[in-house]
mmCIF file of C-alpha atoms in Angstrom:
data_model
loop_
_atom_site.group_PDB
_atom_site.id
_atom_site.type_symbol
_atom_site.label_atom_id
_atom_site.label_comp_id
_atom_site.label_asym_id
_atom_site.label_seq_id
_atom_site.Cartn_x
_atom_site.Cartn_y
_atom_site.Cartn_z
ATOM 1 C CA MET A 1046 14.266 21.980 19.514
ATOM 2 C CA LYS A 1047 17.087 23.892 17.980
ATOM 3 C CA ARG A 1048 18.317 20.801 16.185
ATOM 4 C CA LEU A 1049 14.892 20.036 14.880
ATOM 5 C CA GLY A 1050 14.512 23.665 13.640
ATOM 6 C CA ALA A 1051 17.594 23.378 11.526
ATOM 7 C CA ALA A 1052 16.762 19.981 10.399
ATOM 8 C CA LEU A 1053 13.303 21.416 9.027
ATOM 9 C CA ALA A 1054 14.619 24.473 7.529
ATOM 10 C CA ALA A 1055 17.387 22.374 5.507
ATOM 11 C CA ALA A 1056 14.742 20.114 4.450
ATOM 12 C CA SER A 1057 12.524 22.726 3.161
ATOM 13 C CA LEU A 1058 15.295 24.297 1.279
ATOM 14 C CA MET A 1059 15.575 21.182 -0.799
ATOM 15 C CA MET A 1060 12.128 21.049 -1.860
ATOM 16 C CA VAL A 1061 11.142 22.857 -5.061
ATOM 17 C CA ALA A 1062 7.780 24.177 -5.830
ATOM 18 C CA ALA A 1063 6.287 24.164 -9.411
ATOM 19 C CA CYS A 1064 3.569 26.461 -10.862
ATOM 20 C CA GLY A 1065 2.154 23.996 -13.320
ATOM 21 C CA THR A 1066 -1.600 23.415 -13.693
ATOM 22 C CA SER A 1067 -1.803 19.616 -14.616
ATOM 23 C CA ALA A 1068 -0.376 16.723 -12.116
ATOM 24 C CA SER A 1069 1.911 14.048 -13.629
ATOM 25 C CA ASP A 1070 2.070 10.368 -12.570
ATOM 26 C CA ASP A 1071 5.610 10.152 -14.179
ATOM 27 C CA ALA A 1072 7.940 8.223 -11.847
ATOM 28 C CA GLY A 1073 10.803 8.855 -14.243
ATOM 29 C CA ALA A 1074 13.912 10.891 -13.896
ATOM 30 C CA GLY A 1075 13.426 14.890 -13.625
ATOM 31 C CA PRO A 1076 10.784 17.160 -11.765
ATOM 32 C CA TRP A 1077 8.083 14.816 -10.128
ATOM 33 C CA THR A 1078 4.484 16.098 -9.737
ATOM 34 C CA TYR A 1079 1.343 14.667 -8.271
ATOM 35 C CA LYS A 1080 -1.938 15.458 -7.313
ATOM 36 C CA ASP A 1081 -3.254 13.630 -4.403
ATOM 37 C CA ASP A 1082 -6.818 12.601 -3.607
ATOM 38 C CA LEU A 1083 -7.487 15.830 -1.655
ATOM 39 C CA GLY A 1084 -6.562 17.908 -4.548
ATOM 40 C CA THR A 1085 -3.341 18.884 -3.243
ATOM 41 C CA LYS A 1086 -0.498 19.527 -5.830
ATOM 42 C CA ILE A 1087 2.864 18.248 -4.834
ATOM 43 C CA SER A 1088 5.858 19.220 -6.735
ATOM 44 C CA LEU A 1089 9.619 18.117 -6.304
ATOM 45 C CA ASP A 1090 12.494 18.096 -8.191
ATOM 46 C CA ALA A 1091 12.842 14.430 -8.221
ATOM 47 C CA LYS A 1092 10.514 11.496 -7.389
ATOM 48 C CA PRO A 1093 10.624 11.143 -3.672
ATOM 49 C CA GLN A 1094 13.003 8.089 -2.751
ATOM 50 C CA ARG A 1095 12.368 8.417 1.143
ATOM 51 C CA LEU A 1096 8.915 7.762 2.291
ATOM 52 C CA LEU A 1097 7.705 8.328 5.728
ATOM 53 C CA VAL A 1098 4.167 6.501 5.785
ATOM 54 C CA GLN A 1099 1.443 5.668 7.898
ATOM 55 C CA SER A 1100 1.553 1.882 8.976
ATOM 56 C CA SER A 1101 -1.252 0.488 7.137
ATOM 57 C CA VAL A 1102 -0.295 2.428 4.234
ATOM 58 C CA ALA A 1103 3.031 1.540 4.571
ATOM 59 C CA ALA A 1104 2.226 -2.181 4.465
ATOM 60 C CA ALA A 1105 0.010 -1.792 1.352
ATOM 61 C CA LEU A 1106 2.958 0.071 -0.461
ATOM 62 C CA THR A 1107 5.358 -2.670 0.645
ATOM 63 C CA ASP A 1108 2.732 -5.172 -1.096
ATOM 64 C CA LEU A 1109 3.159 -2.952 -4.102
ATOM 65 C CA GLY A 1110 7.245 -3.509 -4.276
ATOM 66 C CA LEU A 1111 7.993 -0.177 -2.466
ATOM 67 C CA GLY A 1112 9.285 -1.483 0.869
ATOM 68 C CA ASP A 1113 12.679 -0.271 0.283
ATOM 69 C CA GLU A 1114 11.892 3.019 -0.118
ATOM 70 C CA ILE A 1115 10.035 3.524 3.391
ATOM 71 C CA VAL A 1116 12.275 5.103 5.881
ATOM 72 C CA GLY A 1117 9.971 5.223 8.699
ATOM 73 C CA THR A 1118 6.393 4.726 9.633
ATOM 74 C CA PHE A 1119 3.821 6.053 12.148
ATOM 75 C CA GLY A 1120 0.627 4.683 13.606
ATOM 76 C CA PRO A 1121 -0.316 1.319 14.959
ATOM 77 C CA LEU A 1122 2.148 -1.499 14.818
ATOM 78 C CA LYS A 1123 0.954 -4.082 17.648
ATOM 79 C CA ASN A 1124 -2.412 -5.103 18.561
ATOM 80 C CA ALA A 1125 -4.057 -5.080 22.122
ATOM 81 C CA ASP A 1126 -2.570 -8.546 22.848
ATOM 82 C CA GLY A 1127 0.820 -7.392 22.051
ATOM 83 C CA GLY A 1128 1.083 -9.007 18.661
ATOM 84 C CA PRO A 1129 1.848 -7.626 15.186
ATOM 85 C CA ASP A 1130 -1.458 -5.497 14.409
ATOM 86 C CA SER A 1131 -3.633 -6.692 11.607
ATOM 87 C CA GLN A 1132 -3.582 -3.201 10.305
ATOM 88 C CA VAL A 1133 0.040 -3.588 9.034
ATOM 89 C CA ALA A 1134 0.028 -7.297 7.896
ATOM 90 C CA GLY A 1135 2.785 -8.118 5.889
ATOM 91 C CA LEU A 1136 5.088 -5.227 7.074
ATOM 92 C CA ASP A 1137 8.302 -6.110 8.909
ATOM 93 C CA ILE A 1138 7.339 -3.767 12.115
ATOM 94 C CA GLY A 1139 11.172 -4.367 13.371
ATOM 95 C CA LYS A 1140 12.677 -3.141 9.759
ATOM 96 C CA VAL A 1141 12.323 0.698 9.810
ATOM 97 C CA PRO A 1142 11.828 3.155 12.561
ATOM 98 C CA ASP A 1143 8.629 4.138 14.371
ATOM 99 C CA VAL A 1144 8.132 7.873 14.911
ATOM 100 C CA THR A 1145 4.651 7.804 16.415
ATOM 101 C CA GLY A 1146 4.541 10.492 19.053
ATOM 102 C CA GLY A 1147 3.886 9.632 22.876
ATOM 103 C CA GLY A 1148 1.279 12.440 23.218
ATOM 104 C CA GLU A 1149 -2.504 12.640 21.893
ATOM 105 C CA TYR A 1150 -3.745 10.890 18.942
ATOM 106 C CA GLY A 1151 -1.762 11.872 15.561
ATOM 107 C CA SER A 1152 1.150 13.242 17.210
ATOM 108 C CA ILE A 1153 4.706 12.369 15.818
ATOM 109 C CA ASP A 1154 8.115 12.682 17.123
ATOM 110 C CA LEU A 1155 9.179 15.324 14.835
ATOM 111 C CA GLU A 1156 12.830 15.276 15.647
ATOM 112 C CA LYS A 1157 13.158 11.713 15.070
ATOM 113 C CA ALA A 1158 10.935 12.168 11.771
ATOM 114 C CA ALA A 1159 13.356 14.900 10.720
ATOM 115 C CA SER A 1160 16.465 12.818 11.361
ATOM 116 C CA LEU A 1161 15.248 10.153 8.738
ATOM 117 C CA LYS A 1162 15.222 12.880 5.928
ATOM 118 C CA PRO A 1163 12.174 12.106 4.240
ATOM 119 C CA ASP A 1164 11.200 13.410 0.669
ATOM 120 C CA LEU A 1165 7.424 12.709 1.420
ATOM 121 C CA VAL A 1166 4.992 11.718 3.860
ATOM 122 C CA VAL A 1167 2.144 9.470 3.109
ATOM 123 C CA THR A 1168 -1.114 8.729 4.702
ATOM 124 C CA SER A 1169 -4.761 8.240 4.352
ATOM 125 C CA ALA A 1170 -8.232 10.096 5.115
ATOM 126 C CA TYR A 1171 -11.182 8.082 5.934
ATOM 127 C CA LEU A 1172 -13.296 11.391 6.558
ATOM 128 C CA LYS A 1173 -12.588 14.274 4.026
ATOM 129 C CA SER A 1174 -9.420 15.947 5.399
ATOM 130 C CA ASP A 1175 -9.298 14.299 8.605
ATOM 131 C CA LEU A 1176 -5.640 12.896 8.044
ATOM 132 C CA TRP A 1177 -5.224 9.348 9.545
ATOM 133 C CA TYR A 1178 -2.802 9.303 12.549
ATOM 134 C CA VAL A 1179 -1.748 12.986 11.873
ATOM 135 C CA ASN A 1180 -3.223 15.458 13.762
ATOM 136 C CA ASP A 1181 -3.788 19.223 12.674
ATOM 137 C CA ALA A 1182 -1.166 20.634 14.816
ATOM 138 C CA THR A 1183 1.460 17.905 13.764
ATOM 139 C CA ALA A 1184 0.406 18.328 10.037
ATOM 140 C CA LYS A 1185 1.266 22.018 10.178
ATOM 141 C CA LYS A 1186 4.775 21.167 11.373
ATOM 142 C CA LEU A 1187 5.259 17.969 9.292
ATOM 143 C CA LYS A 1188 4.678 20.016 6.075
ATOM 144 C CA GLN A 1189 8.116 21.988 6.788
ATOM 145 C CA LEU A 1190 9.695 18.735 6.914
ATOM 146 C CA ALA A 1191 8.239 17.061 3.599
ATOM 147 C CA PRO A 1192 5.330 17.397 1.588
ATOM 148 C CA ILE A 1193 2.214 15.129 2.636
ATOM 149 C CA MET A 1194 0.622 12.991 0.107
ATOM 150 C CA VAL A 1195 -3.081 11.797 1.165
ATOM 151 C CA VAL A 1196 -5.058 8.853 -0.202
ATOM 152 C CA SER A 1197 -8.632 9.488 0.627
ATOM 153 C CA PHE A 1198 -11.043 6.473 1.065
ATOM 154 C CA ASP A 1199 -13.874 8.985 1.955
ATOM 155 C CA GLY A 1200 -17.097 7.695 -0.046
ATOM 156 C CA LYS A 1201 -15.084 4.951 -1.625
ATOM 157 C CA THR A 1202 -16.236 1.189 -1.797
ATOM 158 C CA LEU A 1203 -13.271 -1.340 -1.395
ATOM 159 C CA PRO A 1204 -11.942 -1.558 -5.065
ATOM 160 C CA GLY A 1205 -12.027 2.354 -5.269
ATOM 161 C CA MET A 1206 -10.136 2.502 -2.108
ATOM 162 C CA LEU A 1207 -7.646 0.021 -3.199
ATOM 163 C CA ASP A 1208 -7.275 1.260 -6.693
ATOM 164 C CA SER A 1209 -6.630 5.074 -5.141
ATOM 165 C CA THR A 1210 -3.791 3.492 -3.123
ATOM 166 C CA GLU A 1211 -2.376 2.030 -6.519
ATOM 167 C CA ARG A 1212 -2.649 5.110 -8.316
ATOM 168 C CA ALA A 1213 -0.434 6.718 -5.636
ATOM 169 C CA ALA A 1214 1.884 3.732 -5.513
ATOM 170 C CA LYS A 1215 2.312 3.662 -9.351
ATOM 171 C CA ALA A 1216 3.407 7.471 -9.257
ATOM 172 C CA LEU A 1217 5.959 6.798 -6.624
ATOM 173 C CA GLY A 1218 7.501 4.041 -8.944
ATOM 174 C CA ALA A 1219 5.479 0.799 -8.332
ATOM 175 C CA ASP A 1220 5.093 -1.676 -11.225
ATOM 176 C CA LEU A 1221 1.407 -2.353 -11.288
ATOM 177 C CA ASP A 1222 1.914 -4.903 -14.060
ATOM 178 C CA SER A 1223 4.300 -7.036 -12.069
ATOM 179 C CA ALA A 1224 3.451 -10.714 -11.503
ATOM 180 C CA THR A 1225 2.864 -9.928 -7.746
ATOM 181 C CA VAL A 1226 0.628 -7.129 -8.342
ATOM 182 C CA THR A 1227 -1.308 -9.261 -11.134
ATOM 183 C CA LYS A 1228 -1.823 -12.181 -8.895
ATOM 184 C CA ALA A 1229 -3.202 -10.120 -5.955
ATOM 185 C CA HIS A 1230 -5.820 -8.841 -8.368
ATOM 186 C CA GLY A 1231 -6.608 -12.310 -9.281
ATOM 187 C CA ASP A 1232 -6.618 -13.608 -5.625
ATOM 188 C CA PHE A 1233 -8.961 -10.732 -4.898
ATOM 189 C CA ALA A 1234 -11.612 -11.605 -7.515
ATOM 190 C CA ALA A 1235 -11.518 -15.135 -6.335
ATOM 191 C CA ALA A 1236 -11.881 -14.403 -2.822
ATOM 192 C CA ALA A 1237 -14.878 -11.878 -3.541
ATOM 193 C CA LYS A 1238 -16.614 -15.254 -5.351
ATOM 194 C CA ARG A 1239 -16.163 -17.381 -2.228
ATOM 195 C CA VAL A 1240 -17.657 -14.547 -0.035
ATOM 196 C CA GLU A 1241 -20.653 -14.007 -2.168
ATOM 197 C CA GLN A 1242 -21.310 -17.556 -2.137
ATOM 198 C CA ALA A 1243 -20.791 -18.016 1.647
ATOM 199 C CA GLY A 1244 -23.332 -15.180 1.780
ATOM 200 C CA LYS A 1245 -25.780 -17.108 -0.206
ATOM 201 C CA ASP A 1246 -25.209 -20.097 1.986
ATOM 202 C CA LEU A 1247 -26.193 -18.139 5.169
ATOM 203 C CA GLY A 1248 -30.128 -18.266 3.988
ATOM 204 C CA THR A 1249 -32.029 -16.034 5.921
ATOM 205 C CA LYS A 1250 -29.557 -15.207 8.812
ATOM 206 C CA LYS A 1251 -28.299 -11.783 9.403
ATOM 207 C CA ILE A 1252 -24.791 -10.221 9.985
ATOM 208 C CA LEU A 1253 -24.079 -7.510 12.435
ATOM 209 C CA VAL A 1254 -20.755 -5.762 12.599
ATOM 210 C CA GLY A 1255 -19.794 -4.134 15.863
ATOM 211 C CA SER A 1256 -17.144 -3.059 18.383
ATOM 212 C CA PRO A 1257 -17.469 -3.608 22.177
ATOM 213 C CA ALA A 1258 -16.131 -0.953 24.573
ATOM 214 C CA GLN A 1259 -16.543 -0.834 28.237
ATOM 215 C CA ASP A 1260 -19.626 1.242 28.535
ATOM 216 C CA VAL A 1261 -21.048 1.164 24.705
ATOM 217 C CA PHE A 1262 -21.337 -1.066 21.814
ATOM 218 C CA TYR A 1263 -20.576 0.416 18.589
ATOM 219 C CA VAL A 1264 -22.793 -0.965 15.317
ATOM 220 C CA SER A 1265 -20.843 -0.538 12.194
ATOM 221 C CA ASN A 1266 -22.665 1.089 9.062
ATOM 222 C CA PRO A 1267 -22.106 -0.656 5.704
ATOM 223 C CA LYS A 1268 -23.127 2.431 3.922
ATOM 224 C CA VAL A 1269 -20.033 4.073 4.887
ATOM 225 C CA SER A 1270 -17.088 1.666 5.370
ATOM 226 C CA PRO A 1271 -15.531 0.957 2.028
ATOM 227 C CA ASP A 1272 -15.167 -2.966 2.950
ATOM 228 C CA LEU A 1273 -18.738 -3.554 4.515
ATOM 229 C CA MET A 1274 -20.204 -1.259 1.612
ATOM 230 C CA TYR A 1275 -18.676 -3.660 -1.181
ATOM 231 C CA TRP A 1276 -19.603 -6.804 0.742
ATOM 232 C CA ARG A 1277 -23.051 -5.716 1.367
ATOM 233 C CA ASP A 1278 -23.832 -3.795 -2.091
ATOM 234 C CA LYS A 1279 -21.717 -5.987 -4.349
ATOM 235 C CA LEU A 1280 -21.397 -9.355 -2.637
ATOM 236 C CA LYS A 1281 -24.771 -9.293 -1.359
ATOM 237 C CA LEU A 1282 -23.631 -10.209 2.495
ATOM 238 C CA PRO A 1283 -26.811 -9.626 4.673
ATOM 239 C CA ILE A 1284 -25.222 -7.107 6.894
ATOM 240 C CA VAL A 1285 -27.718 -5.162 9.139
ATOM 241 C CA VAL A 1286 -27.643 -1.298 8.400
ATOM 242 C CA PRO A 1287 -28.031 0.984 11.652
ATOM 243 C CA THR A 1288 -30.875 3.544 11.330
ATOM 244 C CA LYS A 1289 -29.274 6.344 13.338
ATOM 245 C CA PRO A 1290 -25.555 6.347 12.723
ATOM 246 C CA ASP A 1291 -23.442 8.944 14.721
ATOM 247 C CA LYS A 1292 -21.869 11.970 13.219
ATOM 248 C CA GLY A 1293 -19.568 10.982 10.342
ATOM 249 C CA GLY A 1294 -21.741 7.974 9.602
ATOM 250 C CA TYR A 1295 -19.403 4.875 10.168
ATOM 251 C CA PHE A 1296 -21.144 3.800 13.258
ATOM 252 C CA GLN A 1297 -24.173 3.947 15.489
ATOM 253 C CA THR A 1298 -23.626 4.146 19.298
ATOM 254 C CA LEU A 1299 -25.683 1.936 21.561
ATOM 255 C CA SER A 1300 -25.726 1.751 25.197
ATOM 256 C CA TRP A 1301 -25.405 -2.065 26.211
ATOM 257 C CA GLU A 1302 -28.860 -2.012 27.473
ATOM 258 C CA LYS A 1303 -30.017 -1.512 23.971
ATOM 259 C CA ALA A 1304 -27.443 -3.913 22.295
ATOM 260 C CA ASP A 1305 -30.295 -6.052 21.154
ATOM 261 C CA LEU A 1306 -31.945 -3.316 19.020
ATOM 262 C CA TYR A 1307 -30.882 -5.060 15.762
ATOM 263 C CA PRO A 1308 -30.970 -8.699 14.981
ATOM 264 C CA ALA A 1309 -27.707 -10.591 14.801
ATOM 265 C CA ASP A 1310 -27.209 -14.414 13.881
ATOM 266 C CA VAL A 1311 -23.487 -13.774 13.159
ATOM 267 C CA LEU A 1312 -21.404 -10.972 14.546
ATOM 268 C CA LEU A 1313 -18.401 -9.432 13.044
ATOM 269 C CA TYR A 1314 -16.317 -7.698 15.717
ATOM 270 C CA ASP A 1315 -13.650 -5.450 15.233
ATOM 271 C CA ASP A 1316 -10.499 -7.463 15.703
ATOM 272 C CA ARG A 1317 -8.477 -4.390 16.882
ATOM 273 C CA VAL A 1318 -10.124 -5.013 20.593
ATOM 274 C CA GLY A 1319 -8.033 -8.043 21.208
ATOM 275 C CA LYS A 1320 -9.325 -11.015 23.455
ATOM 276 C CA ALA A 1321 -10.011 -8.846 26.334
ATOM 277 C CA GLY A 1322 -12.490 -6.598 24.232
ATOM 278 C CA LEU A 1323 -13.927 -10.000 22.918
ATOM 279 C CA ALA A 1324 -14.725 -10.951 26.498
ATOM 280 C CA LEU A 1325 -16.757 -7.809 26.996
ATOM 281 C CA PHE A 1326 -19.468 -9.559 25.303
ATOM 282 C CA ASP A 1327 -19.929 -12.317 27.973
ATOM 283 C CA ASP A 1328 -20.585 -9.507 30.646
ATOM 284 C CA GLN A 1329 -23.624 -7.950 28.880
ATOM 285 C CA PRO A 1330 -26.991 -9.837 29.567
ATOM 286 C CA VAL A 1331 -28.915 -7.960 26.915
ATOM 287 C CA PHE A 1332 -26.222 -8.663 24.352
ATOM 288 C CA GLN A 1333 -26.263 -12.149 25.213
ATOM 289 C CA THR A 1334 -30.078 -12.558 24.160
ATOM 290 C CA LEU A 1335 -28.845 -12.134 20.553
ATOM 291 C CA GLN A 1336 -28.689 -15.234 18.373
ATOM 292 C CA ALA A 1337 -25.090 -14.667 17.602
ATOM 293 C CA ALA A 1338 -24.315 -14.444 21.172
ATOM 294 C CA LYS A 1339 -25.948 -17.750 22.192
ATOM 295 C CA ASP A 1340 -24.080 -19.519 19.362
ATOM 296 C CA LYS A 1341 -21.043 -17.796 19.782
ATOM 297 C CA ALA A 1342 -20.969 -16.854 16.144
ATOM 298 C CA TYR A 1343 -18.196 -14.341 16.451
ATOM 299 C CA ILE A 1344 -16.224 -13.753 13.458
ATOM 300 C CA PRO A 1345 -13.105 -11.216 13.693
ATOM 301 C CA TRP A 1346 -13.382 -8.349 11.202
ATOM 302 C CA THR A 1347 -10.257 -6.476 10.227
ATOM 303 C CA SER A 1348 -11.612 -2.950 10.193
ATOM 304 C CA VAL A 1349 -8.589 -1.275 9.231
ATOM 305 C CA ALA A 1350 -6.166 -3.003 6.972
ATOM 306 C CA PRO A 1351 -3.485 -2.317 4.391
ATOM 307 C CA PRO A 1352 -5.164 -1.059 1.490
ATOM 308 C CA SER A 1353 -3.727 -3.317 -1.083
ATOM 309 C CA TYR A 1354 -5.558 -6.036 -3.061
ATOM 310 C CA ARG A 1355 -3.200 -8.801 -1.521
ATOM 311 C CA ALA A 1356 -4.269 -7.906 1.787
ATOM 312 C CA TYR A 1357 -7.912 -7.847 1.219
ATOM 313 C CA ALA A 1358 -7.801 -11.221 -0.555
ATOM 314 C CA ASP A 1359 -6.431 -12.817 2.259
ATOM 315 C CA ILE A 1360 -9.016 -11.020 4.618
ATOM 316 C CA MET A 1361 -11.893 -12.110 2.462
ATOM 317 C CA ASN A 1362 -10.782 -15.862 2.158
ATOM 318 C CA ARG A 1363 -10.490 -15.678 5.983
ATOM 319 C CA LEU A 1364 -14.015 -14.355 6.152
ATOM 320 C CA ALA A 1365 -15.448 -16.908 3.759
ATOM 321 C CA ASP A 1366 -13.812 -19.640 5.778
ATOM 322 C CA ASP A 1367 -15.556 -18.361 8.855
ATOM 323 C CA LEU A 1368 -18.886 -17.767 7.421
ATOM 324 C CA GLU A 1369 -18.891 -21.098 5.772
ATOM 325 C CA LYS A 1370 -19.207 -22.298 9.460
ATOM 326 C CA TYR A 1371 -22.691 -20.698 9.824
ATOM 327 C CA ALA A 1372 -24.270 -21.718 6.556
ATOM 328 C CA SER A 1373 -28.095 -22.785 6.875
#
């Protein structure tokens, strides 16, 4: 702990605070300032070059050309089946150190993080200032090591979420006019058209989005989740809206005895549960009365993914492929 304290103190002395009133996205030489989505103004004496990044955001920044500046990650890297997690698609999980702590949710190995000498920590927030994979106690200590930049997804639809990530990436030096990024935007638009058409081809069929757990069934809310919101409101997918979502709004918790509360001809299930989670459906007699269960019309849903146009173009193309199987 003494070594950690010394490292934190040394890193803190290297940060320069500024008192300006306006944020700048200038990624050039000289002082660097940025106001993040939570309104926090970050000021450094130069553009940050060493980034410690939450894993799914790290994958997005890699898509945007900033992979070489990521010195460490925290958060999920492998799925329930032991393979690379869909949350970090495109990220070489063996390339950079993982500083995820071994304790409660949102803990970070601070001594290991300090050894990486990051200039900036980057994460996201789905609910106001609730940092993704950084709990409050860890955040207080982490801020002694480096400022925390937050990309907020709260209240945003999918394009808004992706644009917020690109705004942060641009401030960090990403070239948003590059051929790779331009192609990703085009691929996203084309995939969106495919999903929209697949939804029309479902006819009167209904899509339920949910996640199984041992004792309960979570029904996701398309009025809150950025991707589901976009698919339902913009692309007109017939996604069922739960009438009594839990606090936070992202889902409604049902007992398995009430798993037939909402109609379901097609089920999008949270792919984080893995094969073992998917098998839970087979043991629930009430759930098995749903048409989706009778037809085994199960489609994996990547509920947490790299917030990049490239990643979601891929996700939506796979979604269109799967939905096309159930056209009326």
